[in-house]
PDB file of C-alpha atoms and ligand atoms in Angstrom:
ATOM      1  CA  MET A  18      12.089  36.269  11.969  1.00 97.00           C
ATOM      2  CA  LYS A  19       9.651  38.819  10.564  1.00 98.00           C
ATOM      3  CA  ILE A  20      10.219  42.528  11.060  1.00 98.00           C
ATOM      4  CA  LEU A  21       7.809  45.297  10.117  1.00 98.00           C
ATOM      5  CA  LEU A  22       9.335  48.749   9.529  1.00 99.00           C
ATOM      6  CA  VAL A  23       7.280  51.861  10.271  1.00 98.00           C
ATOM      7  CA  SER A  24       8.334  55.387   9.371  1.00 98.00           C
ATOM      8  CA  GLY A  25       6.427  57.934  11.446  1.00 98.00           C
ATOM      9  CA  SER A  26       6.741  60.556   8.717  1.00 98.00           C
ATOM     10  CA  LEU A  27       4.778  60.815   5.496  1.00 97.00           C
ATOM     11  CA  ARG A  28       7.143  63.486   4.118  1.00 97.00           C
ATOM     12  CA  GLU A  29       8.720  62.574   0.797  1.00 98.00           C
ATOM     13  CA  LYS A  30      12.329  63.369   1.798  1.00 98.00           C
ATOM     14  CA  SER A  31      11.821  62.301   5.418  1.00 98.00           C
ATOM     15  CA  PHE A  32      14.926  61.655   7.516  1.00 98.00           C
ATOM     16  CA  ASN A  33      13.002  58.954   9.371  1.00 98.00           C
ATOM     17  CA  THR A  34      12.127  57.184   6.141  1.00 98.00           C
ATOM     18  CA  GLN A  35      15.830  57.369   5.262  1.00 98.00           C
ATOM     19  CA  LEU A  36      16.655  55.705   8.615  1.00 98.00           C
ATOM     20  CA  MET A  37      14.006  53.099   7.853  1.00 98.00           C
ATOM     21  CA  HIS A  38      15.696  52.232   4.558  1.00 98.00           C
ATOM     22  CA  MET A  39      19.034  51.951   6.364  1.00 98.00           C
ATOM     23  CA  ALA A  40      17.349  49.449   8.682  1.00 98.00           C
ATOM     24  CA  GLN A  41      15.990  47.600   5.662  1.00 98.00           C
ATOM     25  CA  ASN A  42      19.606  47.238   4.424  1.00 98.00           C
ATOM     26  CA  ALA A  43      20.834  46.235   7.861  1.00 98.00           C
ATOM     27  CA  LEU A  44      18.189  43.523   8.191  1.00 98.00           C
ATOM     28  CA  ALA A  45      18.614  42.099   4.676  1.00 98.00           C
ATOM     29  CA  ASP A  46      20.450  38.961   5.868  1.00 97.00           C
ATOM     30  CA  LEU A  47      18.860  38.815   9.313  1.00 98.00           C
ATOM     31  CA  ALA A  48      15.095  38.858   8.800  1.00 98.00           C
ATOM     32  CA  GLU A  49      12.151  38.936   6.451  1.00 98.00           C
ATOM     33  CA  VAL A  50      11.195  42.601   6.195  1.00 98.00           C
ATOM     34  CA  ARG A  51       8.062  44.503   5.269  1.00 98.00           C
ATOM     35  CA  ILE A  52       7.438  48.251   5.184  1.00 98.00           C
ATOM     36  CA  LEU A  53       4.122  49.453   6.566  1.00 98.00           C
ATOM     37  CA  ASP A  54       2.012  51.635   4.297  1.00 97.00           C
ATOM     38  CA  TRP A  55      -0.354  53.478   6.603  1.00 98.00           C
ATOM     39  CA  SER A  56      -0.811  56.661   4.550  1.00 96.00           C
ATOM     40  CA  ASP A  57      -4.456  55.875   3.750  1.00 97.00           C
ATOM     41  CA  LEU A  58      -5.655  55.551   7.360  1.00 98.00           C
ATOM     42  CA  PRO A  59      -8.390  58.069   8.184  1.00 98.00           C
ATOM     43  CA  LEU A  60      -8.513  60.114  11.373  1.00 98.00           C
ATOM     44  CA  PHE A  61      -9.582  57.844  14.204  1.00 98.00           C
ATOM     45  CA  ASN A  62     -13.290  57.946  14.971  1.00 98.00           C
ATOM     46  CA  GLN A  63     -14.957  55.386  17.241  1.00 97.00           C
ATOM     47  CA  ASP A  64     -18.047  55.580  15.033  1.00 98.00           C
ATOM     48  CA  ASP A  65     -15.980  54.134  12.158  1.00 98.00           C
ATOM     49  CA  GLU A  66     -14.704  51.014  13.948  1.00 96.00           C
ATOM     50  CA  LYS A  67     -17.414  48.631  12.687  1.00 95.00           C
ATOM     51  CA  PRO A  68     -17.446  47.415   9.999  1.00 96.00           C
ATOM     52  CA  VAL A  69     -13.634  47.361   9.923  1.00 96.00           C
ATOM     53  CA  LEU A  70     -12.272  49.689   7.225  1.00 97.00           C
ATOM     54  CA  PRO A  71      -9.997  48.076   4.577  1.00 98.00           C
ATOM     55  CA  ALA A  72      -7.132  50.479   5.456  1.00 98.00           C
ATOM     56  CA  VAL A  73      -7.347  49.437   9.130  1.00 98.00           C
ATOM     57  CA  ASP A  74      -7.532  45.755   8.230  1.00 97.00           C
ATOM     58  CA  LYS A  75      -4.431  46.048   6.007  1.00 98.00           C
ATOM     59  CA  CYS A  76      -2.451  47.724   8.800  1.00 98.00           C
ATOM     60  CA  ARG A  77      -3.565  45.177  11.387  1.00 97.00           C
ATOM     61  CA  ASP A  78      -2.576  42.293   9.118  1.00 97.00           C
ATOM     62  CA  ALA A  79       0.923  43.758   8.801  1.00 98.00           C
ATOM     63  CA  PHE A  80       1.316  44.049  12.600  1.00 98.00           C
ATOM     64  CA  LEU A  81      -0.099  40.549  13.156  1.00 97.00           C
ATOM     65  CA  TRP A  82       2.364  39.172  10.568  1.00 98.00           C
ATOM     66  CA  ALA A  83       5.389  40.599  12.417  1.00 98.00           C
ATOM     67  CA  ASP A  84       7.440  39.228  15.298  1.00 98.00           C
ATOM     68  CA  GLY A  85       8.996  42.652  15.719  1.00 98.00           C
ATOM     69  CA  VAL A  86       8.092  46.189  14.691  1.00 98.00           C
ATOM     70  CA  TRP A  87      10.766  48.887  14.288  1.00 99.00           C
ATOM     71  CA  PHE A  88       9.492  52.473  14.525  1.00 99.00           C
ATOM     72  CA  PHE A  89      11.265  55.585  13.211  1.00 99.00           C
ATOM     73  CA  THR A  90       9.772  58.662  14.781  1.00 98.00           C
ATOM     74  CA  PRO A  91      10.141  62.375  14.109  1.00 98.00           C
ATOM     75  CA  GLU A  92       9.509  64.771  16.976  1.00 98.00           C
ATOM     76  CA  TYR A  93       6.770  67.391  16.731  1.00 98.00           C
ATOM     77  CA  ASN A  94       6.575  69.827  19.653  1.00 98.00           C
ATOM     78  CA  GLN A  95       8.495  67.330  21.822  1.00 98.00           C
ATOM     79  CA  MET A  96       5.920  64.617  21.131  1.00 98.00           C
ATOM     80  CA  ILE A  97       5.375  61.890  18.571  1.00 98.00           C
ATOM     81  CA  PRO A  98       3.650  63.246  15.448  1.00 98.00           C
ATOM     82  CA  GLY A  99      -0.146  63.239  15.432  1.00 98.00           C
ATOM     83  CA  PRO A 100      -0.411  60.988  12.348  1.00 98.00           C
ATOM     84  CA  LEU A 101       1.743  58.288  13.991  1.00 98.00           C
ATOM     85  CA  LYS A 102      -0.323  58.496  17.188  1.00 98.00           C
ATOM     86  CA  ASN A 103      -3.478  58.250  15.072  1.00 98.00           C
ATOM     87  CA  MET A 104      -2.187  55.042  13.449  1.00 98.00           C
ATOM     88  CA  LEU A 105      -1.287  53.562  16.846  1.00 98.00           C
ATOM     89  CA  ASP A 106      -4.705  54.482  18.241  1.00 98.00           C
ATOM     90  CA  TRP A 107      -6.301  52.489  15.406  1.00 98.00           C
ATOM     91  CA  MET A 108      -3.939  49.564  16.044  1.00 98.00           C
ATOM     92  CA  SER A 109      -4.559  49.605  19.800  1.00 98.00           C
ATOM     93  CA  ARG A 110      -8.267  48.873  19.436  1.00 97.00           C
ATOM     94  CA  PRO A 111      -9.526  45.430  20.488  1.00 96.00           C
ATOM     95  CA  LEU A 112      -9.616  42.616  17.963  1.00 94.00           C
ATOM     96  CA  ASP A 113     -12.424  40.112  17.733  1.00 85.00           C
ATOM     97  CA  PRO A 114     -12.115  38.024  20.965  1.00 82.00           C
ATOM     98  CA  ALA A 115     -11.653  34.916  18.758  1.00 80.00           C
ATOM     99  CA  ALA A 116      -8.232  36.309  17.719  1.00 81.00           C
ATOM    100  CA  GLY A 117      -6.973  35.356  21.200  1.00 86.00           C
ATOM    101  CA  ILE A 118      -5.016  38.597  21.759  1.00 87.00           C
ATOM    102  CA  ARG A 119      -6.233  42.024  22.759  1.00 93.00           C
ATOM    103  CA  SER A 120      -4.978  44.126  19.850  1.00 97.00           C
ATOM    104  CA  ALA A 121      -2.656  43.920  16.846  1.00 97.00           C
ATOM    105  CA  LEU A 122       0.083  45.392  19.072  1.00 98.00           C
ATOM    106  CA  THR A 123      -0.216  42.979  21.998  1.00 97.00           C
ATOM    107  CA  GLY A 124       2.905  40.948  22.722  1.00 96.00           C
ATOM    108  CA  ARG A 125       4.887  42.156  19.715  1.00 98.00           C
ATOM    109  CA  TYR A 126       8.518  43.214  20.078  1.00 98.00           C
ATOM    110  CA  ALA A 127       9.320  46.843  19.287  1.00 98.00           C
ATOM    111  CA  ALA A 128      12.428  48.869  18.513  1.00 99.00           C
ATOM    112  CA  ILE A 129      12.612  52.659  18.307  1.00 99.00           C
ATOM    113  CA  SER A 130      14.833  55.059  16.394  1.00 99.00           C
ATOM    114  CA  GLY A 131      14.224  58.681  15.567  1.00 98.00           C
ATOM    115  CA  ALA A 132      15.564  61.662  13.675  1.00 98.00           C
ATOM    116  CA  ALA A 133      14.658  65.249  14.462  1.00 98.00           C
ATOM    117  CA  GLY A 134      16.443  68.444  15.486  1.00 97.00           C
ATOM    118  CA  ARG A 135      19.335  68.946  17.881  1.00 95.00           C
ATOM    119  CA  MET A 136      17.934  66.734  20.667  1.00 97.00           C
ATOM    120  CA  ALA A 137      17.690  63.752  18.283  1.00 98.00           C
ATOM    121  CA  ALA A 138      13.988  63.048  18.976  1.00 98.00           C
ATOM    122  CA  GLN A 139      14.855  62.081  22.552  1.00 98.00           C
ATOM    123  CA  SER A 140      11.515  63.206  23.944  1.00 98.00           C
ATOM    124  CA  ALA A 141       9.456  61.589  21.151  1.00 98.00           C
ATOM    125  CA  ARG A 142      11.424  58.328  21.431  1.00 98.00           C
ATOM    126  CA  SER A 143      10.846  58.184  25.156  1.00 98.00           C
ATOM    127  CA  LEU A 144       7.109  58.963  24.831  1.00 98.00           C
ATOM    128  CA  LEU A 145       6.786  56.366  22.072  1.00 98.00           C
ATOM    129  CA  ALA A 146       8.399  53.731  24.324  1.00 98.00           C
ATOM    130  CA  ARG A 147       5.864  54.620  27.027  1.00 98.00           C
ATOM    131  CA  LEU A 148       2.937  54.399  24.601  1.00 98.00           C
ATOM    132  CA  LEU A 149       4.060  51.056  23.125  1.00 98.00           C
ATOM    133  CA  THR A 150       4.618  49.600  26.597  1.00 98.00           C
ATOM    134  CA  PHE A 151       1.105  50.718  27.590  1.00 98.00           C
ATOM    135  CA  CYS A 152      -0.159  48.902  24.466  1.00 98.00           C
ATOM    136  CA  GLN A 153       1.557  45.716  25.715  1.00 97.00           C
ATOM    137  CA  MET A 154       4.416  45.706  23.238  1.00 98.00           C
ATOM    138  CA  LYS A 155       7.827  44.583  24.565  1.00 98.00           C
ATOM    139  CA  VAL A 156      10.241  47.417  23.878  1.00 98.00           C
ATOM    140  CA  TYR A 157      13.950  46.874  23.142  1.00 98.00           C
ATOM    141  CA  ASP A 158      15.933  49.391  25.154  1.00 97.00           C
ATOM    142  CA  GLU A 159      18.745  50.289  22.708  1.00 98.00           C
ATOM    143  CA  GLN A 160      17.655  53.210  20.536  1.00 98.00           C
ATOM    144  CA  VAL A 161      19.294  55.265  17.797  1.00 98.00           C
ATOM    145  CA  GLY A 162      18.628  59.005  17.809  1.00 98.00           C
ATOM    146  CA  VAL A 163      19.857  61.326  15.097  1.00 98.00           C
ATOM    147  CA  GLY A 164      19.963  65.119  15.470  1.00 98.00           C
ATOM    148  CA  ALA A 165      19.917  66.831  12.103  1.00 98.00           C
ATOM    149  CA  THR A 166      21.840  70.104  11.852  1.00 98.00           C
ATOM    150  CA  PRO A 167      20.174  73.213  10.371  1.00 98.00           C
ATOM    151  CA  ALA A 168      22.222  72.667   7.173  1.00 98.00           C
ATOM    152  CA  GLU A 169      20.998  69.070   6.915  1.00 98.00           C
ATOM    153  CA  MET A 170      17.417  70.219   7.560  1.00 98.00           C
ATOM    154  CA  LYS A 171      17.657  72.546   4.561  1.00 98.00           C
ATOM    155  CA  THR A 172      18.576  69.739   2.139  1.00 98.00           C
ATOM    156  CA  SER A 173      16.972  66.752   3.920  1.00 98.00           C
ATOM    157  CA  GLU A 174      20.268  64.945   3.400  1.00 98.00           C
ATOM    158  CA  PHE A 175      22.453  63.491   6.144  1.00 98.00           C
ATOM    159  CA  SER A 176      26.043  64.744   5.906  1.00 97.00           C
ATOM    160  CA  ASP A 177      27.485  61.420   7.138  1.00 98.00           C
ATOM    161  CA  PRO A 178      25.028  58.646   6.283  1.00 98.00           C
ATOM    162  CA  GLN A 179      27.700  55.927   6.710  1.00 98.00           C
ATOM    163  CA  ALA A 180      28.107  56.774  10.404  1.00 98.00           C
ATOM    164  CA  ILE A 181      24.342  56.528  10.907  1.00 98.00           C
ATOM    165  CA  GLN A 182      24.188  53.273   8.935  1.00 98.00           C
ATOM    166  CA  LYS A 183      26.757  51.842  11.369  1.00 98.00           C
ATOM    167  CA  ASP A 184      24.581  52.701  14.372  1.00 98.00           C
ATOM    168  CA  ILE A 185      21.497  51.283  12.649  1.00 98.00           C
ATOM    169  CA  ASP A 186      23.408  48.084  11.762  1.00 98.00           C
ATOM    170  CA  HIS A 187      24.277  47.702  15.442  1.00 98.00           C
ATOM    171  CA  GLN A 188      20.688  48.280  16.539  1.00 98.00           C
ATOM    172  CA  ALA A 189      19.391  45.812  13.917  1.00 98.00           C
ATOM    173  CA  LYS A 190      21.659  43.008  15.095  1.00 98.00           C
ATOM    174  CA  GLY A 191      20.864  43.751  18.733  1.00 98.00           C
ATOM    175  CA  PHE A 192      17.107  43.841  18.107  1.00 98.00           C
ATOM    176  CA  VAL A 193      17.072  40.525  16.221  1.00 98.00           C
ATOM    177  CA  ASP A 194      19.295  38.815  18.828  1.00 98.00           C
ATOM    178  CA  TRP A 195      17.088  40.158  21.629  1.00 98.00           C
ATOM    179  CA  ILE A 196      13.879  38.888  19.993  1.00 98.00           C
ATOM    180  CA  GLN A 197      15.467  35.458  19.468  1.00 98.00           C
ATOM    181  CA  ALA A 198      16.559  35.333  23.112  1.00 98.00           C
ATOM    182  CA  GLN A 199      13.080  36.392  24.295  1.00 96.00           C
ATOM    183  CA  GLN A 200      11.368  33.806  22.074  1.00 96.00           C
ATOM    184  CA  ALA A 201      13.698  31.049  23.311  1.00 97.00           C
ATOM    185  CA  ALA A 202      13.210  31.939  26.997  1.00 93.00           C
TER     186      ALA A 202
HETATM  187  C1  FMN B  24       4.991  70.707  13.706  1.00 71.45           C
HETATM  188  C2  FMN B  24       6.466  70.468  13.883  1.00 71.45           C
HETATM  189  C3  FMN B  24       7.008  70.498  15.163  1.00 71.45           C
HETATM  190  C4  FMN B  24       8.354  70.201  15.352  1.00 71.45           C
HETATM  191  N1  FMN B  24       8.849  70.144  16.625  1.00 71.45           N
HETATM  192  C5  FMN B  24      10.115  69.707  16.843  1.00 71.45           C
HETATM  193  C6  FMN B  24      10.597  69.461  18.169  1.00 71.45           C
HETATM  194  O1  FMN B  24       9.899  69.635  19.159  1.00 71.45           O
HETATM  195  N2  FMN B  24      11.869  69.002  18.303  1.00 71.45           N
HETATM  196  C7  FMN B  24      12.688  68.765  17.216  1.00 71.45           C
HETATM  197  O2  FMN B  24      13.834  68.337  17.381  1.00 71.45           O
HETATM  198  N3  FMN B  24      12.256  68.987  15.957  1.00 71.45           N
HETATM  199  C8  FMN B  24      10.991  69.441  15.747  1.00 71.45           C
HETATM  200  N4  FMN B  24      10.521  69.605  14.460  1.00 71.45           N
HETATM  201  C9  FMN B  24      11.429  69.363  13.335  1.00 71.45           C
HETATM  202  C10 FMN B  24      11.276  67.916  12.848  1.00 71.45           C
HETATM  203  O3  FMN B  24      11.744  67.006  13.819  1.00 71.45           O
HETATM  204  C11 FMN B  24      12.056  67.755  11.558  1.00 71.45           C
HETATM  205  O4  FMN B  24      11.387  68.520  10.555  1.00 71.45           O
HETATM  206  C12 FMN B  24      12.217  66.325  11.115  1.00 71.45           C
HETATM  207  O5  FMN B  24      13.036  66.310   9.987  1.00 71.45           O
HETATM  208  C13 FMN B  24      10.884  65.672  10.779  1.00 71.45           C
HETATM  209  O6  FMN B  24      11.094  64.307  10.486  1.00 71.45           O
HETATM  210  P1  FMN B  24      11.138  63.776   8.963  1.00 71.45           P
HETATM  211  O7  FMN B  24      12.358  64.348   8.336  1.00 71.45           O
HETATM  212  O8  FMN B  24      11.233  62.292   9.121  1.00 71.45           O
HETATM  213  O9  FMN B  24       9.881  64.205   8.277  1.00 71.45           O
HETATM  214  C14 FMN B  24       9.189  69.931  14.239  1.00 71.45           C
HETATM  215  C15 FMN B  24       8.629  69.944  12.948  1.00 71.45           C
HETATM  216  C16 FMN B  24       7.291  70.185  12.768  1.00 71.45           C
HETATM  217  C17 FMN B  24       6.715  70.141  11.378  1.00 71.45           C
END
């Protein structure tokens, strides 16, 4: 089982990147794990699709490698952040027809978690599920949302990381079991 982890934040002390590393721990004995580096993707421009840019190719290869992709999204103005949407727009574009699938997202399994303010990225997580479903990913319905308090926001440190790790452990096991059940069906 191959799982790609994607933090939707490029911020150095990102809460979502912290969640992603908790997932990396949780998956250590359950799956082969890679972390997506998408920080060098340019702003999407249809004029730049051909020839394929190396940064786009690298990202696509990572998605095509994975059985499942686990996203960790912040919430910006009740939506997913623009940079994450930009990356998904690149990934949603058609592959060469010889690849046999529409895009690097098609048919892959997805899980969603998110950390933001009081509402725990509820709106962004729900919009991300809608976007991934539109892009023909199969979305696991158990999510983890974390609402950082103002005090936590100031330090970028969770006050009770063990409690969050427990929720992430549960989601990791559920996601892997769900993918295995789907693949066996
Ligand atoms: C442009 C912008 C808009 C934001 N809008 C929201 C919002 O609508 N809801 C929310 O809970 N937090 C909002 N936040 C706070 C972020 O969710 C918070 O900074 C979070 O820690 C970002 O994720 P990260 O720690 O992974 O970088 C916003 C932050 C920024 C920079």
